[in-house]
């Protein structure tokens, strides 16, 4: 029974079955007209055979033409056959009005259903005209006269048209409902997968998954040798602090630290490789790069921003009872292998090479709140930053001494513009970056400074009276 449920068929199958229904309704109308003797065709049996055979011929030949010539030619042939049948129908029903309207309605629906082009419609009109002329000549019809239909034939035609259009409309309504249901399910699945993708994306560098999403990279085992600037940092004294704090407090500090440092890295275009305990590995130059010199400059700017951010974090943590947290930073520029390492079932996007290890060794040799860079990085950033030579250091795991430099700050010429203000006292920390301050936030900053100044003056007056 399922094969006869045409409402659950696809468009092509429905077109096949509903054509059978259409010609079956035509056959009923023709039989009723014969029974009432309102029409008297010359060969009624031949007409009945033709009405029965046309839909079968159309359906079985359409499959062949679709396979051989494509669906466009097949649907055009079906419409041309329908136009010829319409001419044949007008002749055998003696141009009776209601039966003619019945078949014309079916032909009109077929044109809409198959989305016929204007060229096909013109071809149908031409084919109908030629067929009507030839058939009229064969049946001895000299002139066309529209004849009224008997009441019962007209009623049967009304019922047939209603059934035919009802089946089509009900099918479209059901299909529309199914499409909406499938769209809803698809949207739910898409939302589910997007949520999952967003969650999984947090386990990979932002630049990496964006590159994969754009089709610029592939998730496969592959790596390349490339010149990068590598940043390595850790928190001085974190090991000792971890022995004193509860696990929840330790996790809070570590996540707070990583959150702020990662935001800074993202702002300067760094690729956050991994977190190792309290250490962070970041590199510049892949999958996106602005050039070796610009990458090195961005890396040092990021390191300075992190040191400034740590001053704010220290004050916050101090109010919570955690003191003495400082960071050390090592930066090196050199060639590494960067890409996906691992297996096809699990891989990691990271860097491998001696120059990556050198950045880690520089971080270990740095003092607290110090940025220590290699000579290769120094050559790229010396024109933008004030550097102090720290001499050649013997670093663990390296056979020869390494020339190192300490980043003090930006060049004096840039500092003279006073675009950056940084003051730190016991219980007082002020950082003002006029390059980052939005124009519309200037008035708010002035208001805050005035409030702080007023509060300090009141505190001074109160202390003076107490003395």
Short mmCIF file of C-alpha atoms in Angstrom, two decimals:
data_model
loop_
_atom_site.label_atom_id
_atom_site.label_comp_id
_atom_site.label_asym_id
_atom_site.label_seq_id
_atom_site.Cartn_x
_atom_site.Cartn_y
_atom_site.Cartn_z
CA UNK A 1 0.00 0.00 0.00
CA UNK A 2 2.93 2.27 0.61
CA UNK A 3 3.75 2.42 -3.14
CA UNK A 4 0.29 3.96 -3.83
CA UNK A 5 0.69 6.67 -1.18
CA UNK A 6 1.46 9.40 -3.71
CA UNK A 7 1.40 12.17 -1.08
CA UNK A 8 4.68 10.83 0.34
CA UNK A 9 6.41 10.57 -3.03
CA UNK A 10 9.10 12.88 -4.29
CA UNK A 11 8.32 15.39 -7.05
CA UNK A 12 9.25 13.09 -9.93
CA UNK A 13 7.25 10.13 -8.57
CA UNK A 14 4.27 12.34 -7.74
CA UNK A 15 4.28 13.73 -11.30
CA UNK A 16 4.09 10.14 -12.56
CA UNK A 17 1.22 9.04 -10.32
CA UNK A 18 -0.81 12.24 -10.51
CA UNK A 19 -0.74 11.97 -14.31
CA UNK A 20 -2.50 8.61 -13.97
CA UNK A 21 -5.13 10.28 -11.78
CA UNK A 22 -5.61 13.10 -14.30
CA UNK A 23 -6.20 10.77 -17.25
CA UNK A 24 -8.41 8.50 -15.12
CA UNK A 25 -10.62 11.51 -14.35
CA UNK A 26 -10.65 12.40 -18.07
CA UNK A 27 -11.74 8.83 -18.83
CA UNK A 28 -14.64 9.09 -16.34
CA UNK A 29 -15.80 12.37 -17.89
CA UNK A 30 -15.58 10.90 -21.39
CA UNK A 31 -17.51 7.79 -20.33
CA UNK A 32 -20.26 9.88 -18.71
CA UNK A 33 -20.54 11.99 -21.86
CA UNK A 34 -20.80 8.84 -23.98
CA UNK A 35 -23.41 7.38 -21.64
CA UNK A 36 -25.54 10.51 -21.86
CA UNK A 37 -25.01 10.61 -25.65
CA UNK A 38 -24.00 14.28 -25.39
CA UNK A 39 -21.06 13.36 -27.61
CA UNK A 40 -20.96 10.86 -30.45
CA UNK A 41 -17.38 10.37 -31.64
CA UNK A 42 -16.75 8.26 -34.73
CA UNK A 43 -14.61 5.66 -32.94
CA UNK A 44 -15.25 5.82 -29.16
CA UNK A 45 -13.32 2.61 -28.41
CA UNK A 46 -10.19 3.98 -30.09
CA UNK A 47 -10.61 7.22 -28.10
CA UNK A 48 -10.82 5.27 -24.82
CA UNK A 49 -7.72 3.24 -25.71
CA UNK A 50 -5.80 6.44 -26.51
CA UNK A 51 -6.88 8.05 -23.21
CA UNK A 52 -5.68 4.96 -21.31
CA UNK A 53 -2.38 4.59 -23.18
CA UNK A 54 -1.17 8.23 -23.20
CA UNK A 55 -0.14 8.46 -19.50
CA UNK A 56 1.64 5.10 -19.61
CA UNK A 57 3.50 6.07 -22.78
CA UNK A 58 4.45 9.43 -21.24
CA UNK A 59 5.72 7.93 -17.99
CA UNK A 60 7.72 5.09 -19.49
CA UNK A 61 9.24 7.12 -22.33
CA UNK A 62 10.09 10.04 -19.98
CA UNK A 63 12.43 7.78 -17.98
CA UNK A 64 14.29 6.85 -21.16
CA UNK A 65 14.59 10.45 -22.32
CA UNK A 66 15.75 11.61 -18.88
CA UNK A 67 18.55 9.02 -18.89
CA UNK A 68 19.54 9.77 -22.46
CA UNK A 69 18.90 13.48 -23.00
CA UNK A 70 18.22 14.96 -19.55
CA UNK A 71 15.15 16.15 -17.68
CA UNK A 72 14.72 19.38 -19.70
CA UNK A 73 14.07 17.63 -23.02
CA UNK A 74 11.93 15.01 -21.28
CA UNK A 75 9.56 17.53 -19.67
CA UNK A 76 9.27 19.47 -22.95
CA UNK A 77 8.24 16.29 -24.79
CA UNK A 78 5.63 15.54 -22.09
CA UNK A 79 4.11 19.01 -22.50
CA UNK A 80 4.07 18.69 -26.29
CA UNK A 81 2.24 15.35 -26.01
CA UNK A 82 -0.24 16.99 -23.59
CA UNK A 83 -0.90 19.81 -26.08
CA UNK A 84 -1.53 17.27 -28.86
CA UNK A 85 -3.89 15.33 -26.56
CA UNK A 86 -5.76 18.56 -25.74
CA UNK A 87 -6.39 19.08 -29.46
CA UNK A 88 -7.52 15.45 -29.77
CA UNK A 89 -9.80 15.85 -26.73
CA UNK A 90 -11.51 18.95 -28.12
CA UNK A 91 -12.33 17.06 -31.29
CA UNK A 92 -13.71 13.88 -29.67
CA UNK A 93 -15.91 15.83 -27.18
CA UNK A 94 -17.23 18.07 -29.96
CA UNK A 95 -15.78 21.17 -28.30
CA UNK A 96 -17.97 20.69 -25.26
CA UNK A 97 -17.27 23.52 -22.79
CA UNK A 98 -16.87 21.78 -19.40
CA UNK A 99 -14.81 18.78 -20.60
CA UNK A 100 -12.60 21.24 -22.50
CA UNK A 101 -12.09 23.33 -19.34
CA UNK A 102 -11.20 20.15 -17.43
CA UNK A 103 -8.32 19.19 -19.73
CA UNK A 104 -7.21 22.84 -20.13
CA UNK A 105 -6.93 23.08 -16.34
CA UNK A 106 -4.77 19.97 -16.26
CA UNK A 107 -2.58 21.32 -19.07
CA UNK A 108 -2.18 24.65 -17.26
CA UNK A 109 -1.15 22.86 -14.04
CA UNK A 110 1.37 20.77 -15.98
CA UNK A 111 2.96 23.95 -17.41
CA UNK A 112 3.32 25.38 -13.91
CA UNK A 113 4.45 22.07 -12.39
CA UNK A 114 7.18 21.50 -14.97
CA UNK A 115 8.17 25.20 -15.03
CA UNK A 116 7.91 25.46 -18.76
CA UNK A 117 9.86 28.20 -20.49
CA UNK A 118 8.27 30.76 -22.81
CA UNK A 119 9.84 28.95 -25.76
CA UNK A 120 8.20 25.67 -24.68
CA UNK A 121 4.82 27.37 -24.25
CA UNK A 122 5.05 28.85 -27.78
CA UNK A 123 5.98 25.41 -29.11
CA UNK A 124 2.96 23.92 -27.32
CA UNK A 125 0.63 26.52 -28.82
CA UNK A 126 2.05 25.83 -32.27
CA UNK A 127 1.77 22.05 -31.81
CA UNK A 128 -1.81 22.38 -30.48
CA UNK A 129 -2.83 24.56 -33.44
CA UNK A 130 -1.36 22.18 -36.02
CA UNK A 131 -2.84 19.10 -34.31
CA UNK A 132 -6.27 20.72 -33.98
CA UNK A 133 -6.29 21.64 -37.67
CA UNK A 134 -5.23 18.16 -38.81
CA UNK A 135 -7.65 16.34 -36.52
CA UNK A 136 -10.52 18.64 -37.51
CA UNK A 137 -9.72 17.90 -41.15
CA UNK A 138 -9.62 14.13 -40.51
CA UNK A 139 -12.93 14.17 -38.60
CA UNK A 140 -14.62 16.42 -41.18
CA UNK A 141 -15.07 19.43 -38.88
CA UNK A 142 -15.41 22.64 -40.90
CA UNK A 143 -15.86 25.13 -38.07
CA UNK A 144 -15.33 25.29 -34.35
CA UNK A 145 -18.42 25.75 -32.20
CA UNK A 146 -18.35 25.56 -28.41
CA UNK A 147 -21.21 23.36 -27.21
CA UNK A 148 -22.84 23.44 -23.78
CA UNK A 149 -22.51 20.37 -21.59
CA UNK A 150 -25.38 18.49 -19.98
CA UNK A 151 -25.89 19.15 -16.28
CA UNK A 152 -24.61 15.78 -15.08
CA UNK A 153 -21.51 16.00 -17.33
CA UNK A 154 -20.79 19.52 -16.05
CA UNK A 155 -21.16 18.32 -12.45
CA UNK A 156 -18.81 15.40 -13.05
CA UNK A 157 -16.32 17.83 -14.61
CA UNK A 158 -16.57 20.10 -11.54
CA UNK A 159 -15.96 17.11 -9.26
CA UNK A 160 -13.04 15.91 -11.41
CA UNK A 161 -11.40 19.36 -11.41
CA UNK A 162 -11.91 19.61 -7.64
CA UNK A 163 -10.34 16.18 -7.07
CA UNK A 164 -7.41 16.95 -9.36
CA UNK A 165 -6.65 20.36 -7.85
CA UNK A 166 -7.30 19.05 -4.34
CA UNK A 167 -4.71 16.30 -4.72
CA UNK A 168 -2.14 18.79 -6.02
CA UNK A 169 -2.83 21.40 -3.33
CA UNK A 170 -2.86 18.83 -0.55
CA UNK A 171 0.43 17.40 -1.83
CA UNK A 172 2.04 20.84 -1.92
CA UNK A 173 0.75 21.63 1.56
CA UNK A 174 2.13 18.35 2.88
CA UNK A 175 5.45 18.92 1.12
CA UNK A 176 5.60 22.46 2.50
CA UNK A 177 5.03 21.10 5.99
CA UNK A 178 7.72 18.45 5.48
CA UNK A 179 10.16 21.07 4.16
CA UNK A 180 9.52 23.29 7.20
CA UNK A 181 9.96 20.30 9.50
CA UNK A 182 13.19 19.27 7.79
CA UNK A 183 14.41 22.88 7.88
CA UNK A 184 13.68 23.05 11.59
CA UNK A 185 15.55 19.80 12.19
CA UNK A 186 18.41 21.01 9.98
CA UNK A 187 18.57 24.32 11.86
CA UNK A 188 18.63 22.46 15.18
CA UNK A 189 21.41 20.19 13.95
CA UNK A 190 23.31 23.17 12.52
CA UNK A 191 22.96 25.04 15.81
CA UNK A 192 24.09 21.93 17.69
CA UNK A 193 27.14 21.48 15.47
CA UNK A 194 28.00 25.19 15.60
CA UNK A 195 27.83 25.12 19.39
CA UNK A 196 30.00 22.02 19.42
CA UNK A 197 32.42 23.57 16.89
CA UNK A 198 32.70 26.72 19.02
CA UNK A 199 33.48 24.61 22.06
CA UNK A 200 36.06 22.51 20.22
CA UNK A 201 37.59 25.65 18.67
CA UNK A 202 38.69 26.73 22.14
CA UNK A 203 41.15 23.84 22.16
CA UNK A 204 42.96 25.21 19.10
CA UNK A 205 44.57 28.58 18.32
CA UNK A 206 42.08 31.09 16.94
CA UNK A 207 44.15 31.72 13.81
CA UNK A 208 44.34 27.99 13.10
CA UNK A 209 40.63 27.12 13.15
CA UNK A 210 39.79 30.33 11.28
CA UNK A 211 42.33 29.34 8.61
CA UNK A 212 40.75 25.86 8.40
CA UNK A 213 37.25 27.39 8.19
CA UNK A 214 38.36 29.61 5.28
CA UNK A 215 39.82 26.59 3.50
CA UNK A 216 43.38 27.91 3.69
CA UNK A 217 44.60 25.01 5.87
CA UNK A 218 43.73 21.34 6.25
CA UNK A 219 43.46 19.17 9.35
CA UNK A 220 46.14 16.68 8.36
CA UNK A 221 49.64 15.70 9.47
CA UNK A 222 51.79 18.34 7.84
CA UNK A 223 54.46 20.82 8.87
CA UNK A 224 56.88 23.28 7.33
CA UNK A 225 60.10 25.06 8.23
CA UNK A 226 59.46 28.73 8.85
CA UNK A 227 61.07 31.69 10.56
CA UNK A 228 59.09 32.61 13.64
CA UNK A 229 59.37 34.80 16.72
CA UNK A 230 58.80 32.66 19.80
CA UNK A 231 57.60 33.97 23.16
CA UNK A 232 57.91 32.01 26.40
CA UNK A 233 56.84 33.17 29.87
CA UNK A 234 56.14 31.80 33.33
CA UNK A 235 55.17 33.09 36.76
CA UNK A 236 58.08 33.49 39.15
CA UNK A 237 57.30 32.00 42.57
CA UNK A 238 54.21 30.16 41.37
CA UNK A 239 55.52 26.78 42.51
CA UNK A 240 56.02 28.03 46.08
CA UNK A 241 52.61 29.72 46.04
CA UNK A 242 50.90 26.55 44.78
CA UNK A 243 52.08 24.71 47.91
CA UNK A 244 50.41 27.31 50.13
CA UNK A 245 47.08 27.81 48.37
CA UNK A 246 44.02 25.64 48.14
CA UNK A 247 43.48 24.06 44.69
CA UNK A 248 40.42 26.26 44.02
CA UNK A 249 42.33 29.47 44.81
CA UNK A 250 45.25 28.31 42.69
CA UNK A 251 42.95 27.53 39.76
CA UNK A 252 41.31 30.97 40.08
CA UNK A 253 44.65 32.81 39.88
CA UNK A 254 45.92 30.68 37.00
CA UNK A 255 42.73 31.03 34.92
CA UNK A 256 42.58 34.77 35.62
CA UNK A 257 46.19 35.12 34.48
CA UNK A 258 45.70 33.04 31.33
CA UNK A 259 42.51 34.95 30.44
CA UNK A 260 44.22 38.35 30.46
CA UNK A 261 47.43 37.18 28.80
CA UNK A 262 45.53 35.38 26.03
CA UNK A 263 43.42 38.47 25.32
CA UNK A 264 46.62 40.50 24.92
CA UNK A 265 48.15 37.84 22.65
CA UNK A 266 45.04 37.86 20.47
CA UNK A 267 45.11 41.65 20.29
CA UNK A 268 48.67 41.64 18.96
CA UNK A 269 48.14 38.72 16.56
CA UNK A 270 50.06 36.02 18.41
CA UNK A 271 49.29 32.32 18.08
CA UNK A 272 48.86 30.81 21.54
CA UNK A 273 50.49 27.40 21.22
CA UNK A 274 49.92 25.88 24.66
CA UNK A 275 49.76 26.37 28.42
CA UNK A 276 52.24 24.31 30.44
CA UNK A 277 51.54 24.66 34.12
CA UNK A 278 51.95 28.39 34.65
CA UNK A 279 53.97 28.84 31.44
CA UNK A 280 52.68 30.16 28.11
CA UNK A 281 54.14 29.47 24.67
CA UNK A 282 53.16 31.95 21.94
CA UNK A 283 54.64 32.44 18.48
CA UNK A 284 54.29 34.96 15.65
CA UNK A 285 54.57 34.20 11.93
CA UNK A 286 52.11 31.34 11.36
CA UNK A 287 49.44 30.72 10.19
CA UNK A 288 49.34 34.50 9.63
CA UNK A 289 52.36 36.76 9.26
CA UNK A 290 52.99 40.46 8.66
CA UNK A 291 56.66 39.93 7.87
CA UNK A 292 59.53 38.80 10.10
CA UNK A 293 60.37 42.28 11.42
CA UNK A 294 56.76 43.22 12.07
CA UNK A 295 56.13 39.87 13.79
CA UNK A 296 59.12 40.38 16.10
CA UNK A 297 58.00 43.95 16.88
CA UNK A 298 54.45 42.79 17.65
CA UNK A 299 55.82 40.08 19.94
CA UNK A 300 57.87 42.56 21.99
CA UNK A 301 54.94 45.00 22.15
CA UNK A 302 52.83 42.12 23.43
CA UNK A 303 55.43 41.27 26.09
CA UNK A 304 55.49 44.89 27.33
CA UNK A 305 51.68 44.95 27.45
CA UNK A 306 51.72 41.73 29.51
CA UNK A 307 54.17 43.23 32.02
CA UNK A 308 51.90 46.26 32.39
CA UNK A 309 48.85 44.02 32.77
CA UNK A 310 50.62 42.06 35.50
CA UNK A 311 50.90 45.25 37.59
CA UNK A 312 47.12 45.52 37.56
CA UNK A 313 46.67 41.82 38.29
CA UNK A 314 49.12 41.99 41.20
CA UNK A 315 47.08 44.75 42.81
CA UNK A 316 43.90 42.73 42.34
CA UNK A 317 45.44 39.56 43.72
CA UNK A 318 47.02 41.47 46.62
CA UNK A 319 43.57 42.55 47.80
CA UNK A 320 42.61 38.88 47.77
CA UNK A 321 45.64 37.96 49.85
CA UNK A 322 47.98 36.68 47.12
CA UNK A 323 51.20 38.63 46.84
CA UNK A 324 54.54 38.50 45.10
CA UNK A 325 53.56 37.17 41.67
CA UNK A 326 55.82 38.33 38.82
CA UNK A 327 56.56 36.97 35.35
CA UNK A 328 59.72 36.33 33.33
CA UNK A 329 59.75 36.48 29.55
CA UNK A 330 62.08 35.07 26.90
CA UNK A 331 61.85 35.88 23.18
CA UNK A 332 63.78 34.42 20.25
CA UNK A 333 63.53 34.65 16.47
CA UNK A 334 64.59 31.69 14.36
CA UNK A 335 63.60 28.76 12.18
CA UNK A 336 61.22 26.12 13.53
CA UNK A 337 59.07 23.38 12.12
CA UNK A 338 55.46 24.49 12.55
CA UNK A 339 52.32 22.54 11.73
CA UNK A 340 50.31 19.52 12.77
CA UNK A 341 52.18 16.81 14.66
CA UNK A 342 50.77 13.53 15.95
CA UNK A 343 48.58 10.89 14.31
CA UNK A 344 45.56 10.92 12.02
CA UNK A 345 43.29 10.28 15.00
CA UNK A 346 44.84 12.99 17.19
CA UNK A 347 47.15 15.82 16.27
CA UNK A 348 48.48 19.03 17.76
CA UNK A 349 49.34 22.30 16.06
CA UNK A 350 52.67 23.34 17.55
CA UNK A 351 56.30 24.25 16.85
CA UNK A 352 59.41 22.10 17.15
CA UNK A 353 63.05 23.15 16.94
CA UNK A 354 66.14 24.47 18.67
CA UNK A 355 64.99 28.09 18.45
CA UNK A 356 61.82 27.25 20.36
CA UNK A 357 63.93 25.71 23.13
CA UNK A 358 66.13 28.81 23.15
CA UNK A 359 63.12 31.02 23.96
CA UNK A 360 62.35 28.77 26.93
CA UNK A 361 65.97 28.95 28.11
CA UNK A 362 65.94 32.77 27.83
CA UNK A 363 62.82 32.88 29.98
CA UNK A 364 64.52 30.75 32.62
CA UNK A 365 67.57 33.07 32.63
CA UNK A 366 65.47 36.27 32.82
CA UNK A 367 64.95 38.10 36.08
CA UNK A 368 61.48 38.92 37.40
CA UNK A 369 59.52 41.40 35.28
CA UNK A 370 62.24 41.23 32.66
CA UNK A 371 62.04 40.64 28.91
CA UNK A 372 65.16 38.83 27.70
CA UNK A 373 65.64 38.52 23.92
CA UNK A 374 68.18 36.79 21.71
CA UNK A 375 70.50 38.60 19.34
CA UNK A 376 68.46 37.48 16.33
CA UNK A 377 65.36 39.19 17.76
CA UNK A 378 67.43 42.25 18.74
CA UNK A 379 68.38 42.89 15.10
CA UNK A 380 64.70 43.15 14.16
CA UNK A 381 63.52 45.34 17.07
CA UNK A 382 66.51 47.52 17.94
CA UNK A 383 65.14 50.48 15.98
CA UNK A 384 61.84 50.41 17.86
CA UNK A 385 62.87 49.60 21.44
CA UNK A 386 65.55 50.58 23.93
CA UNK A 387 67.65 47.50 24.67
CA UNK A 388 70.45 46.81 27.15
CA UNK A 389 73.04 44.19 26.34
CA UNK A 390 73.15 41.51 29.02
CA UNK A 391 76.17 39.74 27.62
CA UNK A 392 76.73 36.14 26.64
CA UNK A 393 74.92 33.64 28.85
CA UNK A 394 75.54 29.92 29.20
CA UNK A 395 72.12 28.40 28.92
CA UNK A 396 71.19 24.85 29.85
CA UNK A 397 71.20 22.45 26.93
CA UNK A 398 73.10 24.79 24.61
CA UNK A 399 76.77 24.15 23.87
CA UNK A 400 77.85 27.74 23.23
CA UNK A 401 77.14 31.01 25.07
CA UNK A 402 74.19 33.01 23.74
CA UNK A 403 74.25 36.79 23.27
CA UNK A 404 71.23 38.31 25.06
CA UNK A 405 69.56 41.68 25.35
CA UNK A 406 67.02 43.12 27.77
CA UNK A 407 64.05 45.15 26.55
CA UNK A 408 63.80 48.36 28.60
CA UNK A 409 61.01 50.05 26.71
CA UNK A 410 60.19 51.87 23.52
CA UNK A 411 62.68 54.27 22.00
CA UNK A 412 63.16 57.58 23.81
CA UNK A 413 61.89 59.45 20.79
CA UNK A 414 58.58 57.63 21.14
CA UNK A 415 58.53 58.05 24.92
CA UNK A 416 59.01 61.80 24.58
CA UNK A 417 55.54 62.10 23.15
CA UNK A 418 54.20 61.16 26.61
CA UNK A 419 51.55 58.92 25.13
CA UNK A 420 52.12 56.39 27.92
CA UNK A 421 52.02 57.17 31.66
CA UNK A 422 52.95 54.59 34.26
CA UNK A 423 53.24 55.32 38.00
CA UNK A 424 53.40 52.71 40.75
CA UNK A 425 53.51 53.33 44.51
CA UNK A 426 52.59 51.26 47.53
CA UNK A 427 48.81 51.05 47.23
CA UNK A 428 48.78 53.18 44.07
CA UNK A 429 49.06 52.12 40.45
CA UNK A 430 48.32 54.35 37.45
CA UNK A 431 48.62 53.30 33.80
CA UNK A 432 47.41 55.57 31.02
CA UNK A 433 47.89 54.73 27.34
CA UNK A 434 46.67 57.70 25.29
CA UNK A 435 47.07 55.68 22.08
CA UNK A 436 44.50 53.12 23.30
CA UNK A 437 42.11 55.59 24.99
CA UNK A 438 39.01 56.12 22.86
CA UNK A 439 38.14 59.78 22.09
CA UNK A 440 34.68 59.47 23.62
CA UNK A 441 36.20 58.02 26.85
CA UNK A 442 38.46 61.03 27.52
CA UNK A 443 35.83 62.94 29.51
CA UNK A 444 35.10 59.83 31.60
CA UNK A 445 38.82 59.41 32.36
CA UNK A 446 39.06 63.05 33.47
CA UNK A 447 36.04 62.58 35.74
CA UNK A 448 37.62 59.50 37.34
CA UNK A 449 40.94 61.28 37.90
CA UNK A 450 39.14 64.26 39.46
CA UNK A 451 37.25 61.94 41.81
CA UNK A 452 40.49 60.20 42.82
CA UNK A 453 42.24 63.56 43.34
CA UNK A 454 39.34 64.84 45.47
CA UNK A 455 39.39 61.67 47.57
CA UNK A 456 43.18 61.91 48.12
CA UNK A 457 42.88 65.54 49.18
CA UNK A 458 40.17 64.65 51.71
CA UNK A 459 42.36 61.86 53.08
CA UNK A 460 45.31 64.26 53.45
CA UNK A 461 43.13 66.86 55.23
CA UNK A 462 41.75 64.18 57.56
CA UNK A 463 45.26 62.97 58.45
CA UNK A 464 46.38 66.57 59.07
CA UNK A 465 43.51 67.22 61.53
CA UNK A 466 44.19 63.95 63.36
CA UNK A 467 47.79 65.00 63.89
#
